[in-house]
Each structure stands twice: as structure tokens, then as C-alpha cells.
């Protein structure tokens, strides 16, 4: 897992944009890749590259009910999630704890995330309680 500094986002952007476009095609969210790029280069969001760029995670703090949450978008290719999922989730939990977050949240229109023991389905908004 490589944490990418805002000044280095351009080095990884073609790969990230491709993954974001794949997400857009499947889910039709209300954002576009350029919104994510701006958040990354401004430091409002953070980028982690996994397994030499096969997968990536974009994460940021979100207000939440108690102002102590971490939200992320994950894109993987091939066997990325099956192989790297435990390491990705462990790193996200570490980051969440480091930032004083109580919950991690991911939204997806796909029910498949519920098959992972890490997530609890709360109506297509997946949450994970961060261990203190």
C-alpha cells in the first residue's frame, strides 16, 4: 500500500481516472472524476495505491452524526479485493483510528459488499465500527 501525496496524484491519475470511470458506468453517481481529482490535489481527499496500482482507495473524513467518520471509495481490478481486501481494510481501520474516527462508511448500490464479514449492510450504506 502506497499513500500518495497530493503533489504526486498526477503520477497515478490515469489509472485512478480509469477506475473511477468504471465505477461511474456501473453506478451513475452524482460526481465525475474531475471532482475527485480536485479533492485529491487539494488535500481534501487522500489516495492509496495498492499492489502497484492494481487497486486504489480514495478516502476522506466525513462529518457524520458525531463528526468522527471516515468515508472511502475503493476500486479494484481482477482478484484485487479477494487478495488485498484484508490488508486494505486493516489499513483503513488503522487510518480511521489514527484520525479519531468511530465509523468507516462506504456507499454502494451493489449488495455484494454485504458478503464480506468486515461490512454491515445498513441500507446500501456500509459501515464498520472502528475499534478503540
PDB file of N, CA and C in Angstrom, residues 88-130:
ATOM      1  N   UNK A  88      -6.204  -3.960   2.885  1.00  0.00           N
ATOM      2  CA  UNK A  88      -6.833  -2.659   2.646  1.00  0.00           C
ATOM      3  C   UNK A  88      -7.711  -2.283   3.834  1.00  0.00           C
ATOM      4  N   UNK A  89      -8.543  -3.214   4.271  1.00  0.00           N
ATOM      5  CA  UNK A  89      -9.436  -2.927   5.390  1.00  0.00           C
ATOM      6  C   UNK A  89      -8.649  -2.654   6.669  1.00  0.00           C
ATOM      7  N   UNK A  90      -7.578  -3.407   6.895  1.00  0.00           N
ATOM      8  CA  UNK A  90      -6.746  -3.166   8.081  1.00  0.00           C
ATOM      9  C   UNK A  90      -6.121  -1.772   8.039  1.00  0.00           C
ATOM     10  N   UNK A  91      -5.652  -1.351   6.876  1.00  0.00           N
ATOM     11  CA  UNK A  91      -5.050  -0.027   6.745  1.00  0.00           C
ATOM     12  C   UNK A  91      -6.093   1.073   6.932  1.00  0.00           C
ATOM     13  N   UNK A  92      -7.290   0.871   6.381  1.00  0.00           N
ATOM     14  CA  UNK A  92      -8.354   1.854   6.570  1.00  0.00           C
ATOM     15  C   UNK A  92      -8.739   1.953   8.049  1.00  0.00           C
ATOM     16  N   UNK A  93      -8.802   0.824   8.716  1.00  0.00           N
ATOM     17  CA  UNK A  93      -9.137   0.852  10.140  1.00  0.00           C
ATOM     18  C   UNK A  93      -8.036   1.547  10.930  1.00  0.00           C
ATOM     19  N   UNK A  94      -6.777   1.314  10.563  1.00  0.00           N
ATOM     20  CA  UNK A  94      -5.663   1.994  11.224  1.00  0.00           C
ATOM     21  C   UNK A  94      -5.780   3.505  11.023  1.00  0.00           C
ATOM     22  N   UNK A  95      -6.030   3.925   9.783  1.00  0.00           N
ATOM     23  CA  UNK A  95      -6.179   5.353   9.491  1.00  0.00           C
ATOM     24  C   UNK A  95      -7.361   5.957  10.253  1.00  0.00           C
ATOM     25  N   UNK A  96      -8.467   5.240  10.281  1.00  0.00           N
ATOM     26  CA  UNK A  96      -9.644   5.728  10.988  1.00  0.00           C
ATOM     27  C   UNK A  96      -9.332   5.927  12.473  1.00  0.00           C
ATOM     28  N   UNK A  97      -8.669   4.957  13.071  1.00  0.00           N
ATOM     29  CA  UNK A  97      -8.292   5.086  14.471  1.00  0.00           C
ATOM     30  C   UNK A  97      -7.331   6.233  14.695  1.00  0.00           C
ATOM     31  N   UNK A  98      -6.369   6.368  13.802  1.00  0.00           N
ATOM     32  CA  UNK A  98      -5.378   7.446  13.892  1.00  0.00           C
ATOM     33  C   UNK A  98      -6.043   8.817  13.828  1.00  0.00           C
ATOM     34  N   UNK A  99      -7.125   8.920  13.072  1.00  0.00           N
ATOM     35  CA  UNK A  99      -7.827  10.195  12.908  1.00  0.00           C
ATOM     36  C   UNK A  99      -8.995  10.358  13.882  1.00  0.00           C
ATOM     37  N   UNK A 100      -9.117   9.454  14.834  1.00  0.00           N
ATOM     38  CA  UNK A 100     -10.169   9.571  15.835  1.00  0.00           C
ATOM     39  C   UNK A 100     -11.558   9.269  15.321  1.00  0.00           C
ATOM     40  N   UNK A 101     -11.654   8.480  14.263  1.00  0.00           N
ATOM     41  CA  UNK A 101     -12.956   8.149  13.682  1.00  0.00           C
ATOM     42  C   UNK A 101     -13.605   7.002  14.462  1.00  0.00           C
ATOM     43  N   UNK A 102     -14.909   7.040  14.520  1.00  0.00           N
ATOM     44  CA  UNK A 102     -15.659   5.964  15.164  1.00  0.00           C
ATOM     45  C   UNK A 102     -16.237   4.987  14.155  1.00  0.00           C
ATOM     46  N   UNK A 103     -16.451   5.439  12.931  1.00  0.00           N
ATOM     47  CA  UNK A 103     -17.046   4.594  11.903  1.00  0.00           C
ATOM     48  C   UNK A 103     -16.348   4.814  10.573  1.00  0.00           C
ATOM     49  N   UNK A 104     -16.351   3.766   9.784  1.00  0.00           N
ATOM     50  CA  UNK A 104     -15.956   3.886   8.382  1.00  0.00           C
ATOM     51  C   UNK A 104     -17.226   3.639   7.579  1.00  0.00           C
ATOM     52  N   UNK A 105     -17.375   4.352   6.495  1.00  0.00           N
ATOM     53  CA  UNK A 105     -18.588   4.250   5.696  1.00  0.00           C
ATOM     54  C   UNK A 105     -18.234   4.182   4.216  1.00  0.00           C
ATOM     55  N   UNK A 106     -18.960   3.327   3.526  1.00  0.00           N
ATOM     56  CA  UNK A 106     -18.839   3.220   2.085  1.00  0.00           C
ATOM     57  C   UNK A 106     -20.241   3.047   1.539  1.00  0.00           C
ATOM     58  N   UNK A 107     -20.558   3.778   0.497  1.00  0.00           N
ATOM     59  CA  UNK A 107     -21.866   3.649  -0.121  1.00  0.00           C
ATOM     60  C   UNK A 107     -21.717   2.940  -1.453  1.00  0.00           C
ATOM     61  N   UNK A 108     -22.631   2.028  -1.713  1.00  0.00           N
ATOM     62  CA  UNK A 108     -22.599   1.305  -2.972  1.00  0.00           C
ATOM     63  C   UNK A 108     -24.003   0.814  -3.299  1.00  0.00           C
ATOM     64  N   UNK A 109     -24.387   0.858  -4.565  1.00  0.00           N
ATOM     65  CA  UNK A 109     -25.672   0.295  -4.940  1.00  0.00           C
ATOM     66  C   UNK A 109     -25.602  -1.227  -5.061  1.00  0.00           C
ATOM     67  N   UNK A 110     -24.424  -1.781  -4.865  1.00  0.00           N
ATOM     68  CA  UNK A 110     -24.225  -3.217  -5.039  1.00  0.00           C
ATOM     69  C   UNK A 110     -24.348  -3.943  -3.703  1.00  0.00           C
ATOM     70  N   UNK A 111     -25.184  -4.962  -3.669  1.00  0.00           N
ATOM     71  CA  UNK A 111     -25.399  -5.736  -2.453  1.00  0.00           C
ATOM     72  C   UNK A 111     -24.200  -6.617  -2.111  1.00  0.00           C
ATOM     73  N   UNK A 112     -23.336  -6.873  -3.059  1.00  0.00           N
ATOM     74  CA  UNK A 112     -22.232  -7.802  -2.866  1.00  0.00           C
ATOM     75  C   UNK A 112     -21.300  -7.471  -1.721  1.00  0.00           C
ATOM     76  N   UNK A 113     -21.209  -6.191  -1.347  1.00  0.00           N
ATOM     77  CA  UNK A 113     -20.325  -5.833  -0.239  1.00  0.00           C
ATOM     78  C   UNK A 113     -20.769  -6.495   1.057  1.00  0.00           C
ATOM     79  N   UNK A 114     -22.044  -6.822   1.163  1.00  0.00           N
ATOM     80  CA  UNK A 114     -22.555  -7.467   2.358  1.00  0.00           C
ATOM     81  C   UNK A 114     -22.019  -8.860   2.580  1.00  0.00           C
ATOM     82  N   UNK A 115     -21.447  -9.478   1.552  1.00  0.00           N
ATOM     83  CA  UNK A 115     -20.884 -10.825   1.717  1.00  0.00           C
ATOM     84  C   UNK A 115     -19.564 -10.805   2.468  1.00  0.00           C
ATOM     85  N   UNK A 116     -18.959  -9.634   2.574  1.00  0.00           N
ATOM     86  CA  UNK A 116     -17.694  -9.526   3.290  1.00  0.00           C
ATOM     87  C   UNK A 116     -17.969  -9.358   4.781  1.00  0.00           C
ATOM     88  N   UNK A 117     -17.304 -10.124   5.627  1.00  0.00           N
ATOM     89  CA  UNK A 117     -17.586 -10.043   7.064  1.00  0.00           C
ATOM     90  C   UNK A 117     -17.197  -8.698   7.688  1.00  0.00           C
ATOM     91  N   UNK A 118     -16.444  -7.909   6.980  1.00  0.00           N
ATOM     92  CA  UNK A 118     -15.986  -6.617   7.500  1.00  0.00           C
ATOM     93  C   UNK A 118     -17.117  -5.602   7.560  1.00  0.00           C
ATOM     94  N   UNK A 119     -18.068  -5.696   6.625  1.00  0.00           N
ATOM     95  CA  UNK A 119     -19.110  -4.677   6.481  1.00  0.00           C
ATOM     96  C   UNK A 119     -20.445  -5.153   6.986  1.00  0.00           C
ATOM     97  N   UNK A 120     -21.245  -4.219   7.463  1.00  0.00           N
ATOM     98  CA  UNK A 120     -22.608  -4.452   7.915  1.00  0.00           C
ATOM     99  C   UNK A 120     -23.517  -3.607   7.026  1.00  0.00           C
ATOM    100  N   UNK A 121     -24.453  -4.239   6.365  1.00  0.00           N
ATOM    101  CA  UNK A 121     -25.370  -3.517   5.482  1.00  0.00           C
ATOM    102  C   UNK A 121     -26.350  -2.709   6.308  1.00  0.00           C
ATOM    103  N   UNK A 122     -26.410  -1.416   6.045  1.00  0.00           N
ATOM    104  CA  UNK A 122     -27.374  -0.541   6.708  1.00  0.00           C
ATOM    105  C   UNK A 122     -28.165   0.193   5.635  1.00  0.00           C
ATOM    106  N   UNK A 123     -28.641  -0.565   4.641  1.00  0.00           N
ATOM    107  CA  UNK A 123     -29.407   0.031   3.560  1.00  0.00           C
ATOM    108  C   UNK A 123     -28.524   0.582   2.474  1.00  0.00           C
ATOM    109  N   UNK A 124     -27.625  -0.211   1.975  1.00  0.00           N
ATOM    110  CA  UNK A 124     -26.709   0.175   0.912  1.00  0.00           C
ATOM    111  C   UNK A 124     -25.698   1.216   1.333  1.00  0.00           C
ATOM    112  N   UNK A 125     -25.661   1.551   2.589  1.00  0.00           N
ATOM    113  CA  UNK A 125     -24.573   2.336   3.142  1.00  0.00           C
ATOM    114  C   UNK A 125     -23.863   1.370   4.068  1.00  0.00           C
ATOM    115  N   UNK A 126     -22.670   1.003   3.723  1.00  0.00           N
ATOM    116  CA  UNK A 126     -21.937   0.025   4.508  1.00  0.00           C
ATOM    117  C   UNK A 126     -21.099   0.741   5.554  1.00  0.00           C
ATOM    118  N   UNK A 127     -21.182   0.254   6.787  1.00  0.00           N
ATOM    119  CA  UNK A 127     -20.436   0.858   7.877  1.00  0.00           C
ATOM    120  C   UNK A 127     -19.650  -0.203   8.626  1.00  0.00           C
ATOM    121  N   UNK A 128     -18.601   0.239   9.251  1.00  0.00           N
ATOM    122  CA  UNK A 128     -17.772  -0.618  10.087  1.00  0.00           C
ATOM    123  C   UNK A 128     -17.400   0.170  11.325  1.00  0.00           C
ATOM    124  N   UNK A 129     -17.697  -0.357  12.509  1.00  0.00           N
ATOM    125  CA  UNK A 129     -17.330   0.292  13.749  1.00  0.00           C
ATOM    126  C   UNK A 129     -15.830   0.170  13.943  1.00  0.00           C
ATOM    127  N   UNK A 130     -15.161   1.266  14.202  1.00  0.00           N
ATOM    128  CA  UNK A 130     -13.715   1.282  14.410  1.00  0.00           C
ATOM    129  C   UNK A 130     -13.443   0.903  15.862  1.00  0.00           C
TER     130      UNK A 130
END
